[in-house]
Structures are given as structure tokens and as C-alpha cells.
């Protein structure tokens, strides 16, 4: 019965995809395929300045010379890049479900468990187009007004290109150059939209910025590009993603996130990723190939990544910090959960260049079902990084004997004053732990939830409060059915 | 020789794959182009190098050729066979080390000599077998092949030593060795490898061990010589209750580059493996350590510990450490750790307050760092021998 439901969800998703191509091509989407014309056309439709068009074309030309990397410990059938439409207007309403009754009941059950209000459920499931959302619109605009007063620019990427081209031009591609890697290059050529944020010198952003508020840029699809700049002494916390499973029609997501922290600036970037992971047999699901990188350019700057990855069929993501300024700090806190046939190859890179730079890595991988979960991380201390310090801890938890947990750290040290430590452990949930919980009246599933949450506590502590609560619930849902 | 087919296959493979490049993940940090581009046209000559025999059983090779005059294998107990690998008819040769890499393929195709040690079931040989490879012929290639078979409930200790002159030979020579070890059920094989080749030599070795049920295998690898070197150590725990210990110490200076790739395959349940690798690097030396533990599905109750610690004595020394775990079973105890740093200032200060001058204190702490690996050496003569080697190296670096 359950399987059938999932099928219908798949069909639904598939349908929308299909119809999106045939109808209304003129007005809001380009035909599938990728060539220079398409890249130029995307740029033209977005009314972009000349330099940006050329930048995209340069990226595309470079992409043509590249090959898809194979080093990650993930397996998937080859992607036909010519079968993807690289530009579609914000929302295709043609085949969206007319009401919640048409939406996969399992998805709805999940929303309910997360305690998401009905209206939001509709938005998430794609019943209602986002641009028509009632309260949120006003909410969003109120916040934007407040931010503008402080000089903070927070808008969609396209808007930023129109309104603040000088800022975009100054920073775009300086952290993740268009030649960086296969997926980043593809993104550079065809990115559709994303968010842009600039916090002027000395300003502390008074609220957590979130894609949630950024209604106009929502649903920008698969090639999102985010650029966040914290000028001297600025401070900003950014939340990305959505805590409920996104109903999404795209298979391939190749996003790029660039962070720039100048002197004394602080950026905290939190992600909760819960894209559609595919069904129990591994059908469907999102391929999440993301390049995220932050530059601590100035002295005493700090960039902190926190991620909770529970969704996607394949996650391929290494949020990194380049610690260039003296005394700069990089942090990476991660929980990656894989169940059923999910695959995750995720970790971080910490590149120490400046003196007295510090980095902390805490990674928790949980693998259940037949999933494969890998930590892959690089810590590089360059010759100039006097007294650099790194501490890495990677813990894996295995639930069941058909899953895998792997650790692939890369440590490169070129300065004797550096102190680098790496530790990794592997555990499973002890039968005695479960038994103890059972005899205290907790169901096995609840007990697993409790133990797993304890395992991830170090990371959840780093999340902004409202996110942390949902992340905990999410963990429980992701691991459902993995025990017993 | 019945290995014609094996050699032919390996040669074909060597010719098709060629030398690895740094684009390959397994060779990312070690550029073998100096070997690939060098011309090895050196003539064989007897070696004039002296060595110190560790005990009564000793097998000596001069530039890759067995020298019976300098060896001593008389009065072996019953059930013990020691000799040239060319006289060995064991069909298992090439079964473990076939053509994993270009180096193994080249060895299989072209090996000219090497050691064969066969210990019959139930025989315990307490005297360590000391195999000495002397190399001082400029521009020579020595493809040496060793085959060690330790029978059921048998015991053997092997010390494999590669010696070159202490000053450069001018035209570098290349040692390309492969050692295959079979430890049958309940057997115990302790293997030591000491590498002190000439400062400009190339040294590559692949060691493959197959460990049976309730068998134990240990490997201690000490590397101080060579300009460019690599050890590939690969163990397979193929029977329940097997145990593997792989420890190592690399002491590098000047522009030496030494790479250790270790791979431990837990193929069945209830096995232990412990690895401790330490490196001390001075000048512009570069050390690479990659350790991979694979715990296969259903290899439950595996206990695997891996640790890599590095001490940098100079500003220009560099270390790459890649301790990796690949786990497909849930009831396992696996940990790994890696550290890179310099000597503890506070420990130095403490010694100073006790009246020990900084130079001496430095030497003491450095030796103590290396000593953790030496402590694990069970074979008395080998421990003393390696200890002296480490001490001599430290004195040289300090002086």
C-alpha cells in the first residue's frame, strides 16, 4: 500500500516535469539542452549586464572541457545534461496538485509530525504558488524594510545584479571561481537565481536571515547561487533550507554558495537539507551536488558552517573555509543521516593560510538501512600558517548491518608549529542502551531517537534555536523504520 | 620456472598501464616520474658493503643476486627451508601480489632473485631469519621477490633489510621489491623491514600478507634511506580470530620523500588489526601516510585501531596523512587518529628545570616519540638493532 502511494507521488512529480517542457516554452522555460545559445538566452532573459553574460559563457566553455568527477564514494547512473531544461520560470502551475488531497499522504504525515501549519504545508507541497502566500509576503517586506534601514542588502541574486551590480561584480566568483569544479562550473554557466546578502561595515544583522523570508527568490530550482558578504566588523547569521521534505521536480541540484568575511566579520551559515531522498528502493530522489566555500579574508574573521543533512538520494557537499586572515576561525558542524539507499559523501575543507588560525570540525554520520555515509575532509596547513590549530572529530553510527560508514580525512601539514589532531570512532546503538530505555517505558523507536539525538547533540547545539527543534524531529523521521 | 605465463601477463600489464601519475588517487602525493624517466643501464657488480649479521641465519644478496659465500643457512631445523625464490616451486607465488600497480607488475615480470622461506606445519623457528639486500651498483634495477610461507601453527621471524652506501652512488639505483606472506591457521609470522638505502636511491616495496584463522602477522617497517620511496603494505584477514599488527617509523631529512600506503582488509568476523605509524621529518622532507581499514559486510566484532603521528623538526618539512575507514558492518570497534605537530614546549621546559639543556632535552623527547614504535618490537635482537639505527639517525640530525 505504502509503495503505491510513493509511486503516485513520483508520478505526480514526473508529470509536472514533463508538462513543464511542452507547454508555454516561449513564455517561461527554455527547451532542454545546453549550449552557448542557451547560456546567453538565460542571461538575456534575466536582463544581465554584458560582463555577467561573458562570465557565464567563459564558464560554459570551460565546463565543456571538463569531465564529471568520480572520486566521491557515491554511485549513480550517468546524468544526461542535455535532457535538462536550464531555465524555467518560478513556478509551473500546470500540473501542481489542486489540493492537499492529491498529495502523497506520507508526505503529509511527515508535515504533521513536524507540526507545520496547514498553509505552509500547502506551500511546501506545491499546492499554492509561493508568490501568492498571504501573511508571509507582508512579513517578508516588513523585514526587508528594517534591513534596508541598516544598510543591509538582502535580495534575490537577480535583483542584486540589477540594483547592486558593483557589489556582485566585486565578489562573484572570488571564492568559488568558475573553473573550480565540474558542478560549480556548470552552476556558473547556468545559475538561475539565489540569494545575495551584503552587510555593511560594523553592522550586526538583527535577525537570522533565511531563505524562508526571501519569498521572491524561492523555488529558484536547481542551480542556485548564493553570495554573502560581511564587510569589516559585520556579523550575520544565515539559515538555508527547509525543515520539511520539499516537493521538488528537479533531480539534479548543483548549487554554489560563496561567503566572504572581511576583517573582524562573522558569518554563521546553517543548513537543514531535507530534499526528497527517494523511496525505500532508491527510486527517485535528488542529487545534491553543492559547492560551498567561505573566505575569511580579514584578520579575526570567523566563518561557521552548521549542516544537518537528512534528505537527498545523493549528497556531495564539502562546505569549506579558507582561513587567510590572521587569527581567523573556521568551524564545521555536521550531522549527516542516510537511510534506505541514500548516499552521502560530505565533509569539509579547512585551508589554513594566516597566522594563528584555528579550525574545528565535528562531524556525525549516521547510517541505516542500506545507506552509505562517508566523511571526506581536508585540513591543510600552509607554510605561512604559524601556530595554526585544528581539531577534527568524526563519529559514525551504524544502525543495522547492511549499511556503511566511511571516513576519508586528508591531512596536509607544512608548518611545524601547527597542531593538528584528527579522531574518528565508529559505534552502534548498544542493545543494553535500548533495553534500558525499553524498561523505562520507551518504545524502541523512541529510544533510538533519543540515543541518536544525544549522539548529535554537539552539532544541534550550534543551530539557531528554532532550527534545532525541527532538526531533532527531522532526525526521528529520517530514521523511521530503520530499527526492528 | 613455471611462472612464464604469470610473467607474461604482468609484463603486458606493466606495458599497458605504465607508471602511475599523481592524477591517480593512490599516487596523488608521490610523483614517480624520477623513476619513470630515469635510465637504468647499470651493470651488475659484487657489493663491497659491509653489514652486521643479526643472528645465525642470514641470507645475503649483492645487487639483487644471492651470494651463498656471504650467507649462512646451515644447520636449519627439520621443516625449515630457506633459499632462493628461483628454486621455489610453490604455486602460490603471484597469487597475492599480481599486478596491483605498475611496480608489482614490473616485479612479477622481471624479478631475478629473492628469498624463499618455508616453515612446515607445527614448526617453530625461534632464530630470526635475517635477509640482507646490499645495493651499491649505480644505475641498476633490482626486482627482488620474496615469498614466505608459514605453515599451520608454525612460527617464523623475518628481518628484511635493504642497505645502501651512506653517500650517494651518483647514478641512482632502483630497488623494486615484492614480498608475499602466507600465514596459515594458527601460525605466527613476525616481519621486520629496515630500509636504509643510499641517499639518492629509489626504493619501492609491496608487501602482501594473507592471514588465516587464529593466525597472527606483524610487520614493523623502519625507513631512513632513499631519495624517493614507497611501502605498500596490504593485509587480508581471511580467517576468524586473525590478528595483524602493522607498525612503522619513518625518519626523513633533506629532500627525502617517503610514502606508506597501508591497507587492511577485514574479510571475516572476529579479527583484530592495530596500526601505529610515526614519522619524524627534518629539512625539506616529505612524508605521506595513507592507511585504509576495510571492514567488509558481516565482518562483525572487528577491532581495528589505526594511528599516525608526525613530528616536524623543520619549517619546510611536510606531511600528508590520510587515515581512512571503510566500514560495512555495525558491530565493530574502529578508531583512527592522526596528529601532526612539534615537540611540546612545556615538556622541554620541564626538562630544563631539571638541569637538562635544551639540545639534550630535544634529543630525549624526539627519541621518546620514536620509542613508542620500538616498544612494540617483540624480537630482542631486532629491537636493539633498530634502536641503534634510530639513535644514530637522531644524532646525525642533531649534529
PDB file of C-alpha atoms in Angstrom, chain B residues 343 348 351 356-369 391 394-395 398:
ATOM      1  CA  UNK B 343      57.734  18.930  20.456  1.00  0.00           C
ATOM      2  CA  UNK B 348      61.137  20.858  27.100  1.00  0.00           C
ATOM      3  CA  UNK B 351      63.463  19.021  31.408  1.00  0.00           C
ATOM      4  CA  UNK B 356      68.870  19.137  31.145  1.00  0.00           C
ATOM      5  CA  UNK B 357      69.966  21.548  28.451  1.00  0.00           C
ATOM      6  CA  UNK B 358      67.559  22.224  25.566  1.00  0.00           C
ATOM      7  CA  UNK B 359      69.634  20.359  22.966  1.00  0.00           C
ATOM      8  CA  UNK B 360      69.747  17.224  25.038  1.00  0.00           C
ATOM      9  CA  UNK B 361      66.149  17.634  26.090  1.00  0.00           C
ATOM     10  CA  UNK B 362      65.165  17.937  22.477  1.00  0.00           C
ATOM     11  CA  UNK B 363      67.002  14.720  21.658  1.00  0.00           C
ATOM     12  CA  UNK B 364      65.431  12.900  24.585  1.00  0.00           C
ATOM     13  CA  UNK B 365      61.913  13.879  23.649  1.00  0.00           C
ATOM     14  CA  UNK B 366      62.442  13.047  19.999  1.00  0.00           C
ATOM     15  CA  UNK B 367      63.757   9.611  20.875  1.00  0.00           C
ATOM     16  CA  UNK B 368      60.848   9.100  23.225  1.00  0.00           C
ATOM     17  CA  UNK B 369      58.496   9.909  20.367  1.00  0.00           C
ATOM     18  CA  UNK B 391      69.667   6.763  17.769  1.00  0.00           C
ATOM     19  CA  UNK B 394      68.839  11.332  15.651  1.00  0.00           C
ATOM     20  CA  UNK B 395      72.469  12.094  16.447  1.00  0.00           C
ATOM     21  CA  UNK B 398      71.048  16.946  15.932  1.00  0.00           C
TER      22      UNK B 398
END
